[in-house]
Tab-separated table of C-alpha atoms in Angstrom:
chain	number	residue	atom	x	y	z
A	348	MET	CA	0.000	0.000	0.000
A	349	VAL	CA	2.881	2.391	0.730
A	350	GLU	CA	4.298	1.839	-2.733
A	351	LYS	CA	0.881	2.527	-4.251
A	352	ASN	CA	0.556	5.757	-2.240
A	353	GLN	CA	3.953	6.960	-3.404
A	354	SER	CA	3.158	6.037	-7.016
A	355	THR	CA	-0.195	7.771	-6.836
A	356	ASN	CA	1.291	10.927	-5.351
A	357	LEU	CA	3.946	11.034	-8.059
A	358	MET	CA	1.265	10.540	-10.711
A	359	VAL	CA	-0.830	13.409	-9.349
A	360	ILE	CA	2.182	15.735	-9.143
A	361	PHE	CA	3.310	14.799	-12.661
A	362	VAL	CA	-0.134	15.457	-14.134
A	363	GLY	CA	-0.442	18.709	-12.175
A	364	LEU	CA	2.928	20.034	-13.291
A	365	LEU	CA	2.269	19.146	-16.911
A	366	ALA	CA	-1.153	20.817	-16.896
A	367	ALA	CA	0.196	23.873	-15.088
A	368	LEU	CA	2.689	24.396	-17.945
A	369	ALA	CA	-0.096	26.370	-19.626
A	370	GLY	CA	0.574	29.016	-16.994
A	371	LEU	CA	4.179	29.257	-18.185
A	372	PHE	CA	3.054	30.690	-21.515
A	373	PHE	CA	0.528	32.903	-19.809
A	374	GLY	CA	3.488	34.347	-17.879
A	375	LEU	CA	5.814	34.512	-20.875
A	376	ASP	CA	3.343	36.476	-22.968
A	377	THR	CA	2.365	38.676	-20.007
A	378	GLY	CA	5.930	39.557	-19.057
A	379	VAL	CA	7.549	39.859	-22.458
A	380	ILE	CA	5.680	42.990	-23.513
A	381	SER	CA	7.162	45.146	-20.719
A	382	GLY	CA	10.662	44.831	-22.193
A	383	ALA	CA	9.616	44.861	-25.837
A	384	LEU	CA	7.269	47.853	-25.648
A	385	PRO	CA	9.923	50.621	-25.562
A	386	PHE	CA	11.541	49.247	-28.730
A	387	ILE	CA	8.199	48.598	-30.460
A	388	SER	CA	6.992	52.143	-29.762
A	389	LYS	CA	10.229	53.567	-31.145
A	390	GLN	CA	10.291	51.445	-34.317
A	391	PHE	CA	6.596	51.892	-35.138
A	392	ASP	CA	6.488	55.470	-33.776
A	393	ILE	CA	3.284	54.931	-31.792
A	394	SER	CA	1.663	57.161	-29.161
A	395	ALA	CA	1.014	56.350	-25.481
A	396	THR	CA	-2.585	55.469	-26.338
A	397	GLN	CA	-1.410	53.066	-29.045
A	398	GLN	CA	1.071	51.540	-26.597
A	399	GLU	CA	-1.803	50.891	-24.202
A	400	LEU	CA	-3.656	49.231	-27.086
A	401	VAL	CA	-0.682	46.963	-27.864
A	402	VAL	CA	-0.629	45.857	-24.234
A	403	SER	CA	-4.375	45.603	-23.656
A	404	SER	CA	-5.195	43.865	-26.964
A	405	MET	CA	-3.999	40.604	-25.439
A	406	MET	CA	-6.436	41.134	-22.558
A	407	PHE	CA	-9.258	41.693	-25.053
A	408	GLY	CA	-8.427	38.383	-26.719
A	409	ALA	CA	-8.179	36.701	-23.338
A	410	ALA	CA	-11.632	37.940	-22.353
A	411	ALA	CA	-13.032	36.593	-25.628
A	412	GLY	CA	-11.205	33.291	-25.098
A	413	ALA	CA	-12.561	33.012	-21.582
A	414	ILE	CA	-16.122	33.595	-22.823
A	415	ILE	CA	-15.978	30.628	-25.219
A	416	SER	CA	-13.818	28.430	-22.968
A	417	GLY	CA	-16.709	27.193	-20.816
A	418	TRP	CA	-18.633	25.916	-23.829
A	419	LEU	CA	-15.464	24.585	-25.425
A	420	SER	CA	-14.331	22.759	-22.297
A	421	SER	CA	-17.797	21.359	-21.638
A	422	TRP	CA	-18.201	20.136	-25.194
A	423	GLY	CA	-14.735	18.814	-25.984
A	424	GLY	CA	-13.191	18.273	-22.550
A	425	ARG	CA	-10.368	19.870	-20.613
A	426	LYS	CA	-7.617	18.122	-22.557
A	427	ARG	CA	-8.754	19.234	-26.024
A	428	SER	CA	-9.148	22.794	-24.771
A	429	LEU	CA	-5.526	22.812	-23.601
A	430	LEU	CA	-4.377	21.415	-26.954
A	431	LEU	CA	-6.219	24.182	-28.812
A	432	SER	CA	-4.739	26.866	-26.563
A	433	SER	CA	-1.202	25.595	-27.231
A	434	ILE	CA	-1.797	25.844	-31.003
A	435	LEU	CA	-3.050	29.416	-30.599
A	436	PHE	CA	0.021	30.228	-28.476
A	437	ILE	CA	2.264	29.167	-31.362
A	438	ILE	CA	0.323	31.142	-33.986
A	439	GLY	CA	0.171	34.279	-31.837
A	440	ALA	CA	3.854	34.180	-30.901
A	441	LEU	CA	5.029	33.817	-34.500
A	442	GLY	CA	2.561	36.453	-35.719
A	443	SER	CA	3.850	38.926	-33.129
A	444	ALA	CA	7.480	38.284	-34.046
A	445	PHE	CA	6.928	38.875	-37.768
A	446	SER	CA	4.507	41.808	-37.466
A	447	PRO	CA	5.244	44.487	-40.129
A	448	ASN	CA	3.267	47.156	-38.266
A	449	ALA	CA	1.416	47.895	-35.063
A	450	GLU	CA	-1.929	46.732	-36.464
A	451	VAL	CA	-0.683	43.207	-37.231
A	452	LEU	CA	1.044	43.093	-33.855
A	453	ILE	CA	-2.199	43.995	-32.104
A	454	GLY	CA	-4.062	41.279	-34.055
A	455	SER	CA	-1.416	38.694	-33.163
A	456	ARG	CA	-1.655	39.625	-29.510
A	457	VAL	CA	-5.422	39.150	-29.687
A	458	ILE	CA	-4.712	35.555	-30.817
A	459	LEU	CA	-2.311	35.130	-27.912
A	460	GLY	CA	-5.072	36.441	-25.696
A	461	LEU	CA	-7.493	33.820	-27.007
A	462	ALA	CA	-4.972	31.138	-26.040
A	463	ILE	CA	-4.494	32.611	-22.576
A	464	GLY	CA	-8.237	33.040	-22.030
A	465	ILE	CA	-8.908	29.392	-22.849
A	466	SER	CA	-6.021	28.060	-20.777
A	467	SER	CA	-6.705	30.351	-17.804
A	468	PHE	CA	-10.187	28.835	-17.597
A	469	THR	CA	-9.267	25.245	-18.328
A	470	THR	CA	-6.124	24.763	-16.250
A	471	PRO	CA	-7.443	25.745	-12.780
A	472	ALA	CA	-10.676	23.842	-13.452
A	473	TYR	CA	-8.728	20.766	-14.565
A	474	LEU	CA	-6.347	20.898	-11.610
A	475	SER	CA	-9.205	21.292	-9.113
A	476	GLU	CA	-10.916	18.236	-10.612
A	477	ILE	CA	-7.927	15.893	-10.480
A	478	ALA	CA	-6.342	17.003	-7.176
A	479	PRO	CA	-6.987	15.315	-3.805
A	480	LYS	CA	-8.621	17.772	-1.387
A	481	LYS	CA	-5.631	17.860	1.004
A	482	ILE	CA	-3.285	19.273	-1.631
A	483	ARG	CA	-5.806	20.950	-3.960
A	484	GLY	CA	-4.732	24.480	-3.029
A	485	GLY	CA	-1.080	23.718	-3.685
A	486	MET	CA	-1.884	21.953	-6.944
A	487	ILE	CA	-3.892	24.842	-8.360
A	488	SER	CA	-1.247	27.260	-7.088
A	489	MET	CA	1.267	25.505	-9.355
A	490	TYR	CA	-0.541	27.223	-12.198
A	491	GLN	CA	0.220	30.610	-10.642
A	492	LEU	CA	3.804	29.458	-10.002
A	493	MET	CA	4.219	28.658	-13.685
A	494	ILE	CA	2.843	32.107	-14.551
A	495	THR	CA	5.478	33.740	-12.341
A	496	ILE	CA	8.256	31.570	-13.780
A	497	GLY	CA	7.097	32.528	-17.269
A	498	ILE	CA	7.154	36.216	-16.351
A	499	LEU	CA	10.671	35.857	-14.922
A	500	LEU	CA	11.926	34.031	-18.018
A	501	ALA	CA	10.369	36.742	-20.190
A	502	PHE	CA	12.110	39.461	-18.173
A	503	ILE	CA	15.461	37.651	-18.429
A	504	SER	CA	14.960	37.105	-22.158
A	505	ASP	CA	13.985	40.740	-22.649
A	506	THR	CA	17.116	41.874	-20.813
A	507	GLY	CA	19.334	39.703	-22.996
A	508	PHE	CA	17.759	40.822	-26.252
A	509	SER	CA	17.511	44.482	-25.172
A	510	TYR	CA	21.193	45.070	-25.922
A	511	ASP	CA	20.430	44.539	-29.619
A	512	HIS	CA	16.936	46.086	-29.456
A	513	ALA	CA	15.725	42.662	-30.727
A	514	TRP	CA	12.072	42.909	-29.733
A	515	ARG	CA	11.015	40.445	-32.439
A	516	TRP	CA	13.123	37.752	-30.792
A	517	MET	CA	11.621	38.677	-27.430
A	518	LEU	CA	8.140	37.964	-28.776
A	519	GLY	CA	8.915	35.063	-31.101
A	520	ILE	CA	11.020	32.836	-28.870
A	521	THR	CA	7.937	31.943	-26.809
A	522	ALA	CA	6.728	29.757	-29.698
A	523	ILE	CA	9.371	27.129	-28.831
A	524	PRO	CA	8.030	26.157	-25.378
A	525	ALA	CA	4.479	26.376	-26.759
A	526	VAL	CA	5.347	23.456	-29.048
A	527	LEU	CA	6.548	21.519	-26.001
A	528	LEU	CA	3.250	22.280	-24.249
A	529	PHE	CA	1.306	20.790	-27.157
A	530	ILE	CA	3.354	17.600	-26.962
A	531	GLY	CA	3.051	17.380	-23.172
A	532	VAL	CA	-0.727	17.827	-23.083
A	533	THR	CA	-1.185	14.789	-25.315
A	534	PHE	CA	-0.027	12.646	-22.372
A	535	LEU	CA	-2.535	14.079	-19.856
A	536	PRO	CA	-5.592	12.084	-18.724
A	537	GLU	CA	-9.016	13.651	-19.124
A	538	SER	CA	-10.745	15.088	-16.040
A	539	PRO	CA	-12.696	12.339	-14.224
A	540	ARG	CA	-15.427	14.839	-13.338
A	541	TRP	CA	-15.846	15.839	-16.980
A	542	LEU	CA	-15.983	12.154	-17.966
A	543	ALA	CA	-18.611	11.508	-15.301
A	544	SER	CA	-20.682	14.436	-16.585
A	545	LYS	CA	-20.669	12.717	-19.990
A	546	ASN	CA	-21.844	9.401	-18.437
A	547	ARG	CA	-18.434	7.789	-18.973
A	548	SER	CA	-18.276	6.356	-15.470
A	549	ASP	CA	-15.887	3.511	-16.317
A	550	ASP	CA	-13.338	5.922	-17.795
A	551	ALA	CA	-13.737	8.267	-14.816
A	552	LYS	CA	-13.190	5.384	-12.391
A	553	THR	CA	-10.081	4.200	-14.250
A	554	ILE	CA	-8.475	7.639	-14.006
A	555	LEU	CA	-9.451	8.120	-10.349
A	556	LEU	CA	-7.879	4.773	-9.482
A	557	LYS	CA	-4.607	6.075	-10.914
A	558	LEU	CA	-4.834	9.411	-9.102
A	559	ARG	CA	-5.996	8.322	-5.629
A	560	ASN	CA	-4.351	6.379	-2.816
A	561	SER	CA	-6.859	3.533	-2.718
A	562	GLU	CA	-9.753	1.986	-4.606
A	563	THR	CA	-12.069	2.859	-1.703
A	564	GLU	CA	-11.146	6.536	-1.931
A	565	ALA	CA	-11.630	6.558	-5.701
A	566	ILE	CA	-15.052	4.871	-5.560
A	567	GLN	CA	-16.250	7.174	-2.765
A	568	GLU	CA	-15.190	10.230	-4.756
A	569	LEU	CA	-16.930	8.903	-7.858
A	570	ASP	CA	-20.136	8.399	-5.835
A	571	ASP	CA	-19.895	11.983	-4.569
A	572	ILE	CA	-19.420	13.216	-8.136
A	573	PHE	CA	-22.536	11.403	-9.372
A	574	ASN	CA	-24.554	12.735	-6.428
A	575	SER	CA	-23.601	16.284	-7.414
A	576	LEU	CA	-24.676	15.530	-10.988
A	577	LYS	CA	-28.254	14.817	-9.837
A	578	ILE	CA	-29.034	18.528	-10.102
A	579	LYS	CA	-31.225	18.667	-13.204
A	580	GLN	CA	-30.289	22.125	-14.450
A	581	SER	CA	-26.831	23.258	-15.496
A	582	GLY	CA	-24.990	26.264	-16.869
A	583	PHE	CA	-27.050	29.380	-17.547
A	584	GLY	CA	-30.287	27.582	-16.677
A	585	LEU	CA	-28.943	26.902	-13.187
A	586	PHE	CA	-27.752	30.511	-12.921
A	587	LYS	CA	-31.148	31.841	-13.985
A	588	ASN	CA	-33.227	29.727	-11.618
A	589	ASN	CA	-31.005	29.154	-8.597
A	590	SER	CA	-30.125	32.091	-6.366
A	591	ASN	CA	-27.528	30.049	-4.459
A	592	PHE	CA	-25.580	29.424	-7.646
A	593	ARG	CA	-25.847	33.100	-8.593
A	594	ARG	CA	-24.124	33.961	-5.310
A	595	SER	CA	-21.128	31.771	-6.150
A	596	VAL	CA	-20.908	33.207	-9.679
A	597	PHE	CA	-20.917	36.803	-8.440
A	598	LEU	CA	-18.376	35.927	-5.748
A	599	GLY	CA	-16.077	34.468	-8.409
A	600	ILE	CA	-16.450	37.599	-10.538
A	601	SER	CA	-15.684	39.807	-7.532
A	602	LEU	CA	-12.610	37.792	-6.582
A	603	GLN	CA	-11.101	38.137	-10.050
A	604	PHE	CA	-11.759	41.881	-10.185
A	605	MET	CA	-10.114	42.176	-6.779
A	606	GLN	CA	-7.025	40.337	-8.022
A	607	GLN	CA	-6.541	42.700	-10.940
A	608	LEU	CA	-7.403	45.895	-9.069
A	609	THR	CA	-4.572	45.243	-6.605
A	610	GLY	CA	-2.423	46.829	-9.320
A	611	ILE	CA	-0.183	43.808	-9.891
A	612	ASN	CA	-0.311	43.907	-13.672
A	613	VAL	CA	0.409	47.627	-13.699
A	614	ILE	CA	3.788	46.580	-12.302
A	615	MET	CA	4.207	43.591	-14.596
A	616	TYR	CA	3.281	45.376	-17.839
A	617	TYR	CA	4.930	48.710	-17.078
A	618	ALA	CA	7.805	47.715	-14.772
A	619	PRO	CA	10.477	49.684	-16.703
A	620	LYS	CA	8.207	52.740	-16.637
A	621	ILE	CA	7.805	52.470	-12.858
A	622	PHE	CA	11.552	52.150	-12.366
A	623	SER	CA	12.017	55.288	-14.452
A	624	LEU	CA	9.537	57.108	-12.187
A	625	ALA	CA	11.684	56.047	-9.218
A	626	GLY	CA	14.747	57.676	-10.817
A	627	PHE	CA	16.397	54.761	-12.667
A	628	GLU	CA	16.976	56.398	-16.019
A	629	THR	CA	18.976	53.931	-18.124
A	630	THR	CA	17.387	51.034	-19.977
A	631	THR	CA	19.886	48.618	-18.378
A	632	GLN	CA	18.884	49.693	-14.858
A	633	GLN	CA	15.199	49.372	-15.690
A	634	MET	CA	15.590	45.934	-17.274
A	635	TYR	CA	17.632	44.472	-14.416
A	636	GLY	CA	15.134	45.943	-11.970
A	637	THR	CA	12.376	44.192	-13.887
A	638	VAL	CA	14.228	40.859	-13.659
A	639	LEU	CA	14.496	41.357	-9.890
A	640	VAL	CA	10.703	41.846	-9.730
A	641	GLY	CA	10.194	38.578	-11.611
A	642	LEU	CA	12.635	36.660	-9.409
A	643	VAL	CA	10.996	37.790	-6.171
A	644	ASN	CA	7.604	36.911	-7.648
A	645	VAL	CA	8.720	33.326	-8.318
A	646	ILE	CA	10.326	32.825	-4.894
A	647	ALA	CA	7.267	34.172	-3.065
A	648	THR	CA	4.949	31.941	-5.112
A	649	PHE	CA	6.984	28.890	-4.076
A	650	LEU	CA	6.303	30.002	-0.511
A	651	ALA	CA	2.578	30.302	-1.262
A	652	ILE	CA	2.406	26.708	-2.523
A	653	SER	CA	3.987	25.437	0.690
A	654	ILE	CA	1.605	27.308	3.026
A	655	ILE	CA	-1.734	27.654	1.231
A	656	ASP	CA	-3.053	24.279	2.423
A	657	ARG	CA	-1.595	24.836	5.902
A	658	PHE	CA	-2.758	28.358	6.743
A	659	GLY	CA	-5.785	28.479	4.461
A	660	ARG	CA	-7.068	30.862	1.844
A	661	LYS	CA	-8.753	33.562	3.934
A	662	LYS	CA	-5.926	34.346	6.365
A	663	LEU	CA	-3.435	34.627	3.526
A	664	LEU	CA	-5.726	36.980	1.601
A	665	VAL	CA	-6.123	39.320	4.579
A	666	PHE	CA	-2.356	39.257	5.123
A	667	GLY	CA	-1.606	39.864	1.455
A	668	PHE	CA	-4.028	42.765	0.976
A	669	SER	CA	-2.637	44.403	4.132
A	670	VAL	CA	0.943	44.100	2.886
A	671	MET	CA	0.010	45.420	-0.562
A	672	ALA	CA	-1.963	48.381	0.784
A	673	ILE	CA	0.871	49.480	3.061
A	674	SER	CA	3.738	48.925	0.601
A	675	ILE	CA	2.136	50.601	-2.413
A	676	GLY	CA	1.003	53.463	-0.164
A	677	LEU	CA	4.596	53.987	0.978
A	678	LEU	CA	5.746	53.790	-2.650
A	679	ALA	CA	3.241	56.532	-3.512
A	680	TYR	CA	4.634	58.646	-0.687
A	681	LEU	CA	8.222	58.264	-1.929
A	682	LEU	CA	7.222	59.142	-5.492
A	683	SER	CA	5.816	62.443	-4.192
A	684	PHE	CA	9.357	63.753	-3.620
A	685	ASP	CA	10.747	65.836	-6.464
A	686	ALA	CA	14.349	64.801	-5.874
A	687	HIS	CA	15.086	61.097	-6.245
A	688	THR	CA	18.041	60.506	-3.922
A	689	LEU	CA	19.796	57.166	-3.820
A	690	LEU	CA	17.983	56.338	-0.576
A	691	ILE	CA	14.577	57.042	-2.125
A	692	GLN	CA	15.437	54.992	-5.193
A	693	TYR	CA	16.360	51.877	-3.241
A	694	ALA	CA	13.517	52.345	-0.759
A	695	SER	CA	11.153	52.480	-3.751
A	696	ILE	CA	12.536	49.176	-4.995
A	697	ALA	CA	12.122	47.651	-1.525
A	698	PHE	CA	8.459	48.657	-1.266
A	699	LEU	CA	7.803	47.479	-4.814
A	700	LEU	CA	9.267	44.058	-4.005
A	701	ILE	CA	7.309	43.840	-0.729
A	702	PHE	CA	4.156	44.521	-2.746
A	703	ILE	CA	5.095	41.671	-5.102
A	704	ILE	CA	5.592	39.311	-2.138
A	705	GLY	CA	2.212	40.296	-0.682
A	706	PHE	CA	0.498	39.523	-3.982
A	707	ALA	CA	2.382	36.294	-4.667
A	708	VAL	CA	1.461	34.678	-1.336
A	709	SER	CA	-2.185	35.743	-1.480
A	710	ALA	CA	-4.290	37.132	-4.314
A	711	GLY	CA	-2.016	35.719	-7.039
A	712	PRO	CA	-2.682	32.003	-6.510
A	713	ILE	CA	-5.645	32.095	-4.125
A	714	MET	CA	-8.139	33.757	-6.472
A	715	TRP	CA	-7.611	30.974	-9.036
A	716	VAL	CA	-7.934	28.381	-6.264
A	717	LEU	CA	-11.156	29.804	-4.826
A	718	CYS	CA	-12.824	30.393	-8.185
A	719	SER	CA	-12.297	26.751	-9.133
A	720	GLU	CA	-13.522	25.494	-5.739
A	721	ILE	CA	-16.733	27.439	-5.083
A	722	GLN	CA	-18.704	26.487	-8.218
A	723	PRO	CA	-21.007	23.414	-8.215
A	724	LEU	CA	-20.156	20.709	-10.733
A	725	LYS	CA	-23.229	21.282	-12.940
A	726	GLY	CA	-22.427	25.010	-13.032
A	727	ARG	CA	-18.623	24.880	-12.933
A	728	ASP	CA	-18.038	25.589	-16.615
A	729	PHE	CA	-20.441	28.545	-16.570
A	730	GLY	CA	-19.228	29.897	-13.217
A	731	ILE	CA	-15.526	29.722	-14.010
A	732	THR	CA	-16.192	31.175	-17.464
A	733	CYS	CA	-17.774	34.216	-15.802
A	734	SER	CA	-14.967	34.660	-13.271
A	735	THR	CA	-12.155	34.110	-15.785
A	736	THR	CA	-13.729	36.512	-18.276
A	737	SER	CA	-14.008	39.059	-15.473
A	738	ASN	CA	-10.313	38.641	-14.727
A	739	TRP	CA	-9.405	39.570	-18.272
A	740	VAL	CA	-11.903	42.414	-18.529
A	741	ALA	CA	-10.440	43.900	-15.341
A	742	ASN	CA	-6.921	43.209	-16.611
A	743	MET	CA	-7.710	45.003	-19.863
A	744	ILE	CA	-9.153	48.002	-18.015
A	745	VAL	CA	-6.108	48.271	-15.736
A	746	SER	CA	-3.549	47.905	-18.536
A	747	ALA	CA	-5.406	50.286	-20.858
A	748	THR	CA	-5.733	53.064	-18.279
A	749	PHE	CA	-2.433	53.111	-16.364
A	750	LEU	CA	-0.548	55.540	-18.595
A	751	THR	CA	-3.656	57.715	-18.809
A	752	LEU	CA	-3.971	57.714	-15.006
A	753	LEU	CA	-0.324	58.745	-14.703
A	754	SER	CA	-0.846	61.668	-17.061
A	755	THR	CA	-4.081	62.855	-15.394
A	756	LEU	CA	-3.694	61.993	-11.694
A	757	GLY	CA	0.092	61.886	-11.534
A	758	ASP	CA	2.204	58.955	-10.344
A	759	THR	CA	1.695	59.596	-6.608
A	760	HIS	CA	-2.121	59.756	-6.704
A	761	THR	CA	-2.291	56.787	-9.077
A	762	PHE	CA	-0.487	54.558	-6.569
A	763	TRP	CA	-2.531	55.991	-3.678
A	764	LEU	CA	-5.621	54.838	-5.561
A	765	TYR	CA	-4.333	51.245	-5.690
A	766	ALA	CA	-3.397	51.413	-1.994
A	767	ALA	CA	-6.973	52.398	-1.122
A	768	LEU	CA	-8.403	49.558	-3.218
A	769	ASN	CA	-6.222	46.982	-1.448
A	770	ALA	CA	-7.363	48.306	1.927
A	771	ALA	CA	-11.006	47.956	0.858
A	772	PHE	CA	-10.420	44.346	-0.242
A	773	ILE	CA	-9.486	43.390	3.327
A	774	LEU	CA	-13.069	44.106	4.412
A	775	VAL	CA	-14.546	42.244	1.438
A	776	THR	CA	-12.445	39.202	2.313
A	777	LEU	CA	-13.465	39.223	5.974
A	778	TYR	CA	-17.197	39.416	5.250
A	779	PHE	CA	-17.699	37.392	2.067
A	780	VAL	CA	-14.807	35.016	1.297
A	781	PRO	CA	-15.065	31.390	2.538
A	782	GLU	CA	-12.299	29.203	3.923
A	783	THR	CA	-12.116	26.084	1.734
A	784	LYS	CA	-8.935	24.492	3.077
A	785	ASN	CA	-9.115	20.683	3.240
A	786	VAL	CA	-12.794	20.562	2.200
A	787	SER	CA	-14.013	18.424	-0.704
A	788	LEU	CA	-15.539	20.145	-3.729
A	789	GLU	CA	-18.746	18.195	-3.180
A	790	HIS	CA	-19.043	19.350	0.457
A	791	ILE	CA	-18.507	22.977	-0.579
A	792	GLU	CA	-21.237	22.511	-3.199
A	793	GLU	CA	-23.614	20.943	-0.659
A	794	ASN	CA	-23.267	23.897	1.719
A	795	LEU	CA	-23.635	26.405	-1.115
A	796	MET	CA	-26.834	24.823	-2.412
A	797	LYS	CA	-28.289	24.666	1.098
A	798	GLY	CA	-28.130	28.454	1.186
A	799	ASN	CA	-25.383	28.765	3.795
A	800	SER	CA	-23.688	32.178	3.866
A	801	LEU	CA	-20.833	32.493	1.404
A	802	ARG	CA	-18.162	32.788	4.074
A	803	ASN	CA	-19.418	29.550	5.678
A	804	ILE	CA	-19.728	27.260	2.645
A	805	GLY	CA	-16.302	25.758	3.349
A	806	ARG	CA	-17.268	24.624	6.865
């Protein structure tokens, strides 16, 4: 039995890591634009508004991809959805690299967005459906870890290519790992919960037997899955006629807006710009500063994976929002000084990195975890579609307005705004967010459908 447990654990981890690779390309394509944008704007001679469009076009595509991902994943399965997203990653990366003008580049980034929108729905849903409850938080957090690793690799790549102003290489090199993703996904098993929803109980049982520690555990989980499938309505019909399901959908939407309105992607997309505001004037200083941001992000996300199933989701969110509110508020204060002394410059970096740590151990991974946990099985595709689409709509709004906010409000007031939002999210978390640590998906669903308050559905 010990050997079977070890084999099963290794199987689960292998499948989880392979599926989470989709997050790597999410991170690569998110991070790469920050280093490429200065060179793109110079070569194509585009305005600040057009630069915002280059950045936010990927978010538009991601929102569109997220909208169709629920239907796509429900119809064809989680595995086929991941295969399609990897193909779109390849097309978008190559299209971006060979773009003759800004218009083609924007179109190519929309394709990349479609890939990210599909994978950002499918991967957390898939991981939540294959993971044992005791390590589910850590498993889904691997997706966020891969995003941070992708961002770091993009920053390092950008720094290397920046010496030759080779922005096309920055954008195009991401096609290589996308090919590896396509190959890797072919080896993944299908989600047992998706198979069960398609009345393929034998296939679902076979996969659960490979992923669980014992036959008893697998059969019990399969019984729980079929009990949750007894709800007659699904998708939009369930949303329309069931107020309890509507609560979980709106909570998922709120959580994803909260994640984006922390201001994290302002830093990721415009990191060199922020370093220039802090007084680091050379491109080399800005690029190495950006790499440091990516490195800290990865290290802190490793920490999140190790503690999320120990301390729980809610405590980490309150901690993270507190850290982010304080650190970005202090950064806003430092940016209010006209003279950027060496002390102010390095203090600005310190507060920026503390903000990154606060995000990486809380809102970064936990929002994906919660949004995949709180939706009932018959409404999971619809619910996660709504929350994932909301993530990308909020992401698009943030990325498309940052430079405009800087020019209208000024850098200090812009960062004060994000500090205030993070402070407000502490209260939202305390009053509405449930603790789902070490609770089965079916038990969470049972409490939700009974009408228990949202913050108690994990009890």
